[in-house]
Structures are given as C-alpha cells and as structure tokens.
PDB file of C-alpha atoms in Angstrom:
ATOM      1  CA  SER A1210     -83.893 -47.238 122.097  1.00 51.00           C
ATOM      2  CA  GLU A1211     -82.683 -45.971 118.744  1.00 64.00           C
ATOM      3  CA  GLY A1212     -84.737 -42.778 118.993  1.00 74.00           C
ATOM      4  CA  THR A1213     -83.384 -41.819 122.400  1.00 86.00           C
ATOM      5  CA  ILE A1214     -80.021 -40.175 122.953  1.00 88.00           C
ATOM      6  CA  THR A1215     -78.098 -39.901 126.166  1.00 92.00           C
ATOM      7  CA  ALA A1216     -77.308 -36.626 127.944  1.00 93.00           C
ATOM      8  CA  ALA A1217     -73.674 -37.019 126.857  1.00 93.00           C
ATOM      9  CA  GLN A1218     -74.725 -37.424 123.196  1.00 90.00           C
ATOM     10  CA  ALA A1219     -77.009 -34.413 123.392  1.00 91.00           C
ATOM     11  CA  SER A1220     -74.205 -32.359 124.893  1.00 93.00           C
ATOM     12  CA  TYR A1221     -71.772 -33.546 122.213  1.00 93.00           C
ATOM     13  CA  LEU A1222     -74.160 -32.617 119.416  1.00 92.00           C
ATOM     14  CA  THR A1223     -74.904 -29.238 120.984  1.00 94.00           C
ATOM     15  CA  ASP A1224     -71.196 -28.549 121.308  1.00 95.00           C
ATOM     16  CA  THR A1225     -70.655 -29.646 117.678  1.00 95.00           C
ATOM     17  CA  ILE A1226     -73.290 -27.275 116.324  1.00 95.00           C
ATOM     18  CA  ASN A1227     -72.138 -24.434 118.564  1.00 97.00           C
ATOM     19  CA  ALA A1228     -68.559 -24.875 117.342  1.00 97.00           C
ATOM     20  CA  ALA A1229     -69.761 -24.793 113.744  1.00 97.00           C
ATOM     21  CA  GLN A1230     -71.810 -21.663 114.489  1.00 97.00           C
ATOM     22  CA  THR A1231     -68.768 -20.001 116.064  1.00 97.00           C
ATOM     23  CA  ALA A1232     -66.723 -20.849 112.970  1.00 97.00           C
ATOM     24  CA  VAL A1233     -69.399 -19.530 110.622  1.00 97.00           C
ATOM     25  CA  ASP A1234     -69.597 -16.278 112.566  1.00 97.00           C
ATOM     26  CA  GLY A1235     -65.849 -15.971 113.117  1.00 96.00           C
ATOM     27  CA  PRO A1236     -63.342 -13.745 111.335  1.00 96.00           C
ATOM     28  CA  ASP A1237     -61.637 -16.796 109.799  1.00 97.00           C
ATOM     29  CA  PHE A1238     -64.865 -18.349 108.477  1.00 96.00           C
ATOM     30  CA  MET A1239     -63.318 -18.914 105.000  1.00 97.00           C
ATOM     31  CA  ASP A1240     -60.206 -20.632 106.356  1.00 96.00           C
ATOM     32  CA  PRO A1241     -60.442 -24.352 105.516  1.00 94.00           C
ATOM     33  CA  ASP A1242     -58.918 -25.337 108.870  1.00 95.00           C
ATOM     34  CA  LEU A1243     -60.483 -22.742 111.166  1.00 95.00           C
ATOM     35  CA  GLY A1244     -63.725 -21.815 109.404  1.00 97.00           C
ATOM     36  CA  TYR A1245     -66.991 -23.528 108.617  1.00 97.00           C
ATOM     37  CA  ALA A1246     -65.364 -26.071 106.237  1.00 97.00           C
ATOM     38  CA  ALA A1247     -63.666 -27.664 109.254  1.00 97.00           C
ATOM     39  CA  HIS A1248     -67.124 -28.465 110.691  1.00 97.00           C
ATOM     40  CA  ILE A1249     -69.416 -29.270 107.778  1.00 97.00           C
ATOM     41  CA  ASP A1250     -69.296 -31.756 104.931  1.00 97.00           C
ATOM     42  CA  ILE A1251     -69.209 -29.322 102.029  1.00 97.00           C
ATOM     43  CA  PRO A1252     -70.425 -31.724  99.291  1.00 98.00           C
ATOM     44  CA  SER A1253     -73.509 -32.674 101.262  1.00 97.00           C
ATOM     45  CA  TRP A1254     -74.356 -29.027 101.944  1.00 97.00           C
ATOM     46  CA  VAL A1255     -73.882 -28.150  98.269  1.00 97.00           C
ATOM     47  CA  ASP A1256     -76.158 -31.025  97.189  1.00 97.00           C
ATOM     48  CA  HIS A1257     -78.709 -30.106  99.823  1.00 95.00           C
ATOM     49  CA  TRP A1258     -78.683 -26.511  98.579  1.00 94.00           C
ATOM     50  CA  TRP A1259     -79.110 -27.586  94.963  1.00 96.00           C
ATOM     51  CA  ILE A1260     -81.989 -30.030  95.485  1.00 95.00           C
ATOM     52  CA  ASN A1261     -83.944 -27.435  97.475  1.00 93.00           C
ATOM     53  CA  VAL A1262     -83.193 -24.659  94.980  1.00 94.00           C
ATOM     54  CA  LEU A1263     -83.915 -26.810  91.947  1.00 96.00           C
ATOM     55  CA  MET A1264     -87.278 -27.824  93.362  1.00 94.00           C
ATOM     56  CA  MET A1265     -87.954 -24.318  94.774  1.00 92.00           C
ATOM     57  CA  ASN A1266     -88.828 -25.807  98.140  1.00 90.00           C
ATOM     58  CA  VAL A1267     -90.552 -22.972  99.989  1.00 87.00           C
ATOM     59  CA  ASP A1268     -89.849 -24.602 103.379  1.00 86.00           C
ATOM     60  CA  ALA A1269     -86.164 -25.133 102.647  1.00 85.00           C
ATOM     61  CA  PHE A1270     -83.396 -24.027 105.006  1.00 82.00           C
ATOM     62  CA  ALA A1271     -85.792 -22.938 107.771  1.00 78.00           C
ATOM     63  CA  LEU A1272     -88.688 -25.295 108.474  1.00 79.00           C
ATOM     64  CA  SER A1273     -87.694 -28.479 106.709  1.00 78.00           C
ATOM     65  CA  ASP A1274     -84.015 -28.895 107.253  1.00 83.00           C
ATOM     66  CA  TYR A1275     -82.370 -31.982 108.651  1.00 88.00           C
ATOM     67  CA  TRP A1276     -78.720 -32.425 109.410  1.00 91.00           C
ATOM     68  CA  HIS A1277     -76.935 -35.470 110.676  1.00 92.00           C
ATOM     69  CA  LYS A1278     -73.579 -36.146 112.252  1.00 92.00           C
ATOM     70  CA  PRO A1279     -71.784 -39.404 111.417  1.00 91.00           C
ATOM     71  CA  ARG A1280     -69.516 -40.729 114.137  1.00 88.00           C
ATOM     72  CA  ASN A1281     -66.131 -38.982 113.786  1.00 90.00           C
ATOM     73  CA  GLY A1282     -67.423 -37.001 110.804  1.00 94.00           C
ATOM     74  CA  LYS A1283     -68.534 -33.507 110.007  1.00 97.00           C
ATOM     75  CA  LEU A1284     -72.094 -32.177 109.958  1.00 96.00           C
ATOM     76  CA  PHE A1285     -73.963 -33.444 106.901  1.00 96.00           C
ATOM     77  CA  ALA A1286     -76.896 -31.560 105.424  1.00 95.00           C
ATOM     78  CA  GLY A1287     -79.814 -33.850 104.789  1.00 91.00           C
ATOM     79  CA  PRO A1288     -81.619 -35.937 104.243  1.00 91.00           C
ATOM     80  CA  SER A1289     -83.616 -33.523 102.136  1.00 90.00           C
ATOM     81  CA  TRP A1290     -87.356 -33.927 102.621  1.00 88.00           C
ATOM     82  CA  ASP A1291     -90.727 -32.227 102.659  1.00 89.00           C
ATOM     83  CA  PHE A1292     -91.228 -31.182  99.071  1.00 91.00           C
ATOM     84  CA  ASP A1293     -95.006 -30.857  99.243  1.00 90.00           C
ATOM     85  CA  ARG A1294     -94.653 -27.097  98.711  1.00 90.00           C
ATOM     86  CA  SER A1295     -92.301 -27.093  95.765  1.00 92.00           C
ATOM     87  CA  ALA A1296     -92.093 -27.333  91.996  1.00 93.00           C
ATOM     88  CA  GLY A1297     -95.351 -25.602  91.113  1.00 90.00           C
ATOM     89  CA  SER A1298     -97.448 -27.252  93.842  1.00 89.00           C
ATOM     90  CA  TYR A1299    -100.779 -25.943  95.100  1.00 84.00           C
ATOM     91  CA  ASP A1300     -98.832 -23.421  97.180  1.00 85.00           C
ATOM     92  CA  SER A1301     -98.617 -20.438  94.857  1.00 87.00           C
ATOM     93  CA  ARG A1302     -95.248 -19.317  96.237  1.00 88.00           C
ATOM     94  CA  ASP A1303     -93.510 -21.965  94.105  1.00 91.00           C
ATOM     95  CA  ASP A1304     -95.350 -21.312  90.844  1.00 92.00           C
ATOM     96  CA  ASN A1305     -92.680 -19.333  88.993  1.00 92.00           C
ATOM     97  CA  PRO A1306     -89.707 -21.533  88.006  1.00 94.00           C
ATOM     98  CA  LEU A1307     -87.925 -18.468  86.572  1.00 93.00           C
ATOM     99  CA  THR A1308     -86.817 -16.886  89.831  1.00 90.00           C
ATOM    100  CA  TRP A1309     -84.300 -17.762  92.508  1.00 89.00           C
ATOM    101  CA  ASN A1310     -86.467 -17.171  95.563  1.00 79.00           C
ATOM    102  CA  PRO A1311     -90.001 -18.355  96.112  1.00 74.00           C
ATOM    103  CA  GLY A1312     -92.470 -15.761  97.276  1.00 65.00           C
ATOM    104  CA  ASN A1313     -91.752 -16.042 101.004  1.00 58.00           C
ATOM    105  CA  ASN A1314     -88.873 -15.853 103.408  1.00 57.00           C
ATOM    106  CA  THR A1315     -86.775 -18.552 101.723  1.00 59.00           C
ATOM    107  CA  ARG A1316     -83.747 -16.619 100.640  1.00 75.00           C
ATOM    108  CA  VAL A1317     -81.509 -19.148  98.905  1.00 80.00           C
ATOM    109  CA  PHE A1318     -78.387 -16.990  99.016  1.00 83.00           C
ATOM    110  CA  THR A1319     -78.760 -15.396 102.429  1.00 81.00           C
ATOM    111  CA  TYR A1320     -80.692 -17.626 104.817  1.00 82.00           C
ATOM    112  CA  GLY A1321     -78.917 -18.786 107.933  1.00 85.00           C
ATOM    113  CA  TRP A1322     -75.398 -20.062 107.426  1.00 92.00           C
ATOM    114  CA  TYR A1323     -75.735 -19.718 103.656  1.00 91.00           C
ATOM    115  CA  PHE A1324     -75.290 -15.948 104.010  1.00 91.00           C
ATOM    116  CA  ARG A1325     -71.709 -16.575 105.125  1.00 94.00           C
ATOM    117  CA  PHE A1326     -71.123 -19.462 102.743  1.00 96.00           C
ATOM    118  CA  TRP A1327     -71.909 -17.231  99.764  1.00 94.00           C
ATOM    119  CA  GLN A1328     -69.256 -14.774 100.890  1.00 95.00           C
ATOM    120  CA  ASP A1329     -66.641 -17.513 100.368  1.00 97.00           C
ATOM    121  CA  PRO A1330     -65.409 -17.889  96.762  1.00 97.00           C
ATOM    122  CA  ASN A1331     -64.627 -21.566  97.519  1.00 97.00           C
ATOM    123  CA  TRP A1332     -68.284 -22.216  98.371  1.00 97.00           C
ATOM    124  CA  GLU A1333     -69.471 -20.401  95.267  1.00 96.00           C
ATOM    125  CA  GLN A1334     -67.068 -22.415  93.104  1.00 98.00           C
ATOM    126  CA  ALA A1335     -68.162 -25.701  94.706  1.00 98.00           C
ATOM    127  CA  VAL A1336     -71.814 -24.858  93.933  1.00 98.00           C
ATOM    128  CA  ILE A1337     -70.997 -23.895  90.333  1.00 98.00           C
ATOM    129  CA  ASP A1338     -68.866 -26.999  89.811  1.00 98.00           C
ATOM    130  CA  ARG A1339     -71.550 -29.273  91.232  1.00 98.00           C
ATOM    131  CA  TRP A1340     -74.196 -27.838  88.940  1.00 98.00           C
ATOM    132  CA  GLY A1341     -71.904 -28.534  85.988  1.00 98.00           C
ATOM    133  CA  GLU A1342     -71.532 -32.145  87.140  1.00 98.00           C
ATOM    134  CA  LEU A1343     -75.268 -32.568  87.691  1.00 98.00           C
ATOM    135  CA  ARG A1344     -76.074 -31.152  84.260  1.00 97.00           C
ATOM    136  CA  GLN A1345     -73.898 -33.708  82.526  1.00 97.00           C
ATOM    137  CA  GLU A1346     -76.319 -36.612  83.091  1.00 95.00           C
ATOM    138  CA  LEU A1347     -78.505 -36.465  86.183  1.00 96.00           C
ATOM    139  CA  VAL A1348     -80.224 -33.066  85.770  1.00 97.00           C
ATOM    140  CA  THR A1349     -81.068 -33.086  82.090  1.00 96.00           C
ATOM    141  CA  THR A1350     -84.572 -32.666  80.768  1.00 94.00           C
ATOM    142  CA  GLY A1351     -84.366 -36.127  79.179  1.00 95.00           C
ATOM    143  CA  ASN A1352     -83.299 -37.835  82.372  1.00 97.00           C
ATOM    144  CA  ILE A1353     -85.855 -35.947  84.457  1.00 96.00           C
ATOM    145  CA  ALA A1354     -88.589 -37.009  82.010  1.00 96.00           C
ATOM    146  CA  SER A1355     -87.444 -40.597  82.168  1.00 97.00           C
ATOM    147  CA  ILE A1356     -87.485 -40.588  85.973  1.00 97.00           C
ATOM    148  CA  LEU A1357     -90.894 -38.948  86.138  1.00 96.00           C
ATOM    149  CA  HIS A1358     -92.466 -41.352  83.664  1.00 96.00           C
ATOM    150  CA  GLY A1359     -90.905 -44.274  85.538  1.00 97.00           C
ATOM    151  CA  PHE A1360     -92.521 -43.000  88.752  1.00 96.00           C
ATOM    152  CA  GLU A1361     -95.771 -42.508  86.844  1.00 96.00           C
ATOM    153  CA  ALA A1362     -95.790 -46.157  85.846  1.00 95.00           C
ATOM    154  CA  ASP A1363     -94.882 -47.270  89.378  1.00 96.00           C
ATOM    155  CA  ILE A1364     -97.716 -45.360  91.060  1.00 95.00           C
ATOM    156  CA  SER A1365    -100.427 -45.492  88.386  1.00 94.00           C
ATOM    157  CA  GLU A1366    -102.519 -48.044  90.263  1.00 94.00           C
ATOM    158  CA  SER A1367    -102.266 -46.264  93.611  1.00 94.00           C
ATOM    159  CA  ALA A1368    -102.860 -42.843  92.016  1.00 92.00           C
ATOM    160  CA  VAL A1369    -106.462 -43.874  91.337  1.00 91.00           C
ATOM    161  CA  ARG A1370    -107.028 -44.414  95.065  1.00 92.00           C
ATOM    162  CA  ASN A1371    -105.139 -41.244  95.918  1.00 90.00           C
ATOM    163  CA  PHE A1372    -107.269 -39.063  93.652  1.00 89.00           C
ATOM    164  CA  ALA A1373    -110.438 -40.738  94.921  1.00 90.00           C
ATOM    165  CA  LYS A1374    -109.553 -40.030  98.551  1.00 91.00           C
ATOM    166  CA  TRP A1375    -108.088 -36.517  98.233  1.00 87.00           C
ATOM    167  CA  THR A1376    -110.800 -34.712  96.325  1.00 84.00           C
ATOM    168  CA  SER A1377    -110.334 -31.141  97.595  1.00 80.00           C
ATOM    169  CA  LYS A1378    -107.537 -30.530  95.075  1.00 76.00           C
ATOM    170  CA  PRO A1379    -108.520 -32.294  91.847  1.00 73.00           C
ATOM    171  CA  PRO A1380    -105.640 -33.347  89.608  1.00 78.00           C
ATOM    172  CA  ASN A1381    -104.938 -31.454  86.437  1.00 85.00           C
ATOM    173  CA  GLY A1382    -105.573 -34.105  83.820  1.00 86.00           C
ATOM    174  CA  GLY A1383    -105.122 -37.043  86.143  1.00 87.00           C
ATOM    175  CA  LEU A1384    -101.732 -38.567  86.872  1.00 92.00           C
ATOM    176  CA  ALA A1385    -100.478 -38.094  83.308  1.00 93.00           C
ATOM    177  CA  GLY A1386    -101.479 -34.435  83.387  1.00 93.00           C
ATOM    178  CA  GLU A1387     -99.740 -33.855  86.713  1.00 92.00           C
ATOM    179  CA  VAL A1388     -96.577 -35.556  85.442  1.00 95.00           C
ATOM    180  CA  THR A1389     -96.616 -33.348  82.319  1.00 95.00           C
ATOM    181  CA  ILE A1390     -97.042 -30.214  84.436  1.00 94.00           C
ATOM    182  CA  LEU A1391     -94.110 -31.200  86.672  1.00 95.00           C
ATOM    183  CA  GLU A1392     -91.974 -32.158  83.684  1.00 96.00           C
ATOM    184  CA  ASN A1393     -92.631 -28.767  82.051  1.00 97.00           C
ATOM    185  CA  TRP A1394     -92.022 -26.878  85.319  1.00 96.00           C
ATOM    186  CA  LEU A1395     -88.700 -28.650  85.853  1.00 97.00           C
ATOM    187  CA  GLY A1396     -87.642 -28.059  82.252  1.00 97.00           C
ATOM    188  CA  GLN A1397     -88.233 -24.324  82.705  1.00 97.00           C
ATOM    189  CA  ARG A1398     -86.472 -24.371  86.090  1.00 97.00           C
ATOM    190  CA  ILE A1399     -83.390 -26.152  84.701  1.00 97.00           C
ATOM    191  CA  GLY A1400     -83.266 -23.690  81.802  1.00 96.00           C
ATOM    192  CA  PHE A1401     -83.537 -20.751  84.193  1.00 96.00           C
ATOM    193  CA  ILE A1402     -80.729 -22.003  86.445  1.00 96.00           C
TER     194      ILE A1402
END
C-alpha cells in the first residue's frame, strides 16, 4: 500500500539521512559539493525555517518536523504543519511576537542541523535574501490581512459550530475578534523580524 515502504526503501532513506548527518557534522560542511548543501534542498529548508519562525511555532524543528525525499532529489524540509501552538495561541510560550525564540527549547538558530547551517555565510545569505523576497508581496501586513479575512469569510459558518463544541477556551470576540488578534500579532511579528 502507499503507506508501507519496503526494507530496501527504508534502508535507502536511512542511508540518505545518515549521509546528510555526516555532511552536516563534517569538516567540509560548508562546501557545496561535500557539505550539507549536497544533501538538502536549500530553498525548501529556508522556507521551512521562515514559516516556523514567522509563526513562532513552539513545536518547530523538534516535535513537528516533516521531511520528504523526492525520487532522485535531495531532502526537502516540509510540509510544515502543526501550528496549534503558534502565533499567540493559548500556549503562552508563543505570546510575545517581539522575540526570536519562544519560551521553550525551540532555538531557531541553534536547534539540530540549524546550528551548523547558521555557521555558513551562504545559508545566512539565503535566509536574508528569501525574507527580502517574501516581504515584497507575500509577507506584507496588507496581504496577511487580506488572506486572514478571506479565511474568515470561508469559515464563518463552521466557526459557529466550532465555538459551540469547543467551549473550554472561549473565543476572544468570536471569529472576528480572533482574526483581529492574529492580524495584530502577525503585524507585530513582521515588524520585529
């Protein structure tokens, strides 16, 4: 079935990740042909880093991290998921949009492989360049507001049922209030970054 892999596939994936780990830990880790860049798809890892940092996902990089490996390709970071503890949620660790690290073990510059990535000026430049690209159109306060209000319209009918069922955490001003809170949080976060 689609969810089952063969022993050969499992071995291949294990070997792929072990080779990447060896490159990350190796003395030539910054070399584009011998280091980590030979094993991972840099743009996907940069985007994955940014979406988790932008949203201040407290589970990022440790508990809620997926990678995938396209046939004949490098390791891709993502899909990104599990943002229930992010962006000023009911988990207080993500309340402050004006800090890099949420109040837990998520260390956005030093966790796992990222510790080595951030020692590479090429990685740092790729992250900086991508933020500049994102800020041109996609990650602007106006675009974020437009997206949020579009989602608000899409889920307004189901939000009534959601709030009726999940009563232990009452919404702050209903759906519109929650959207405003998220819009303000993201505006502060974008400004901070």
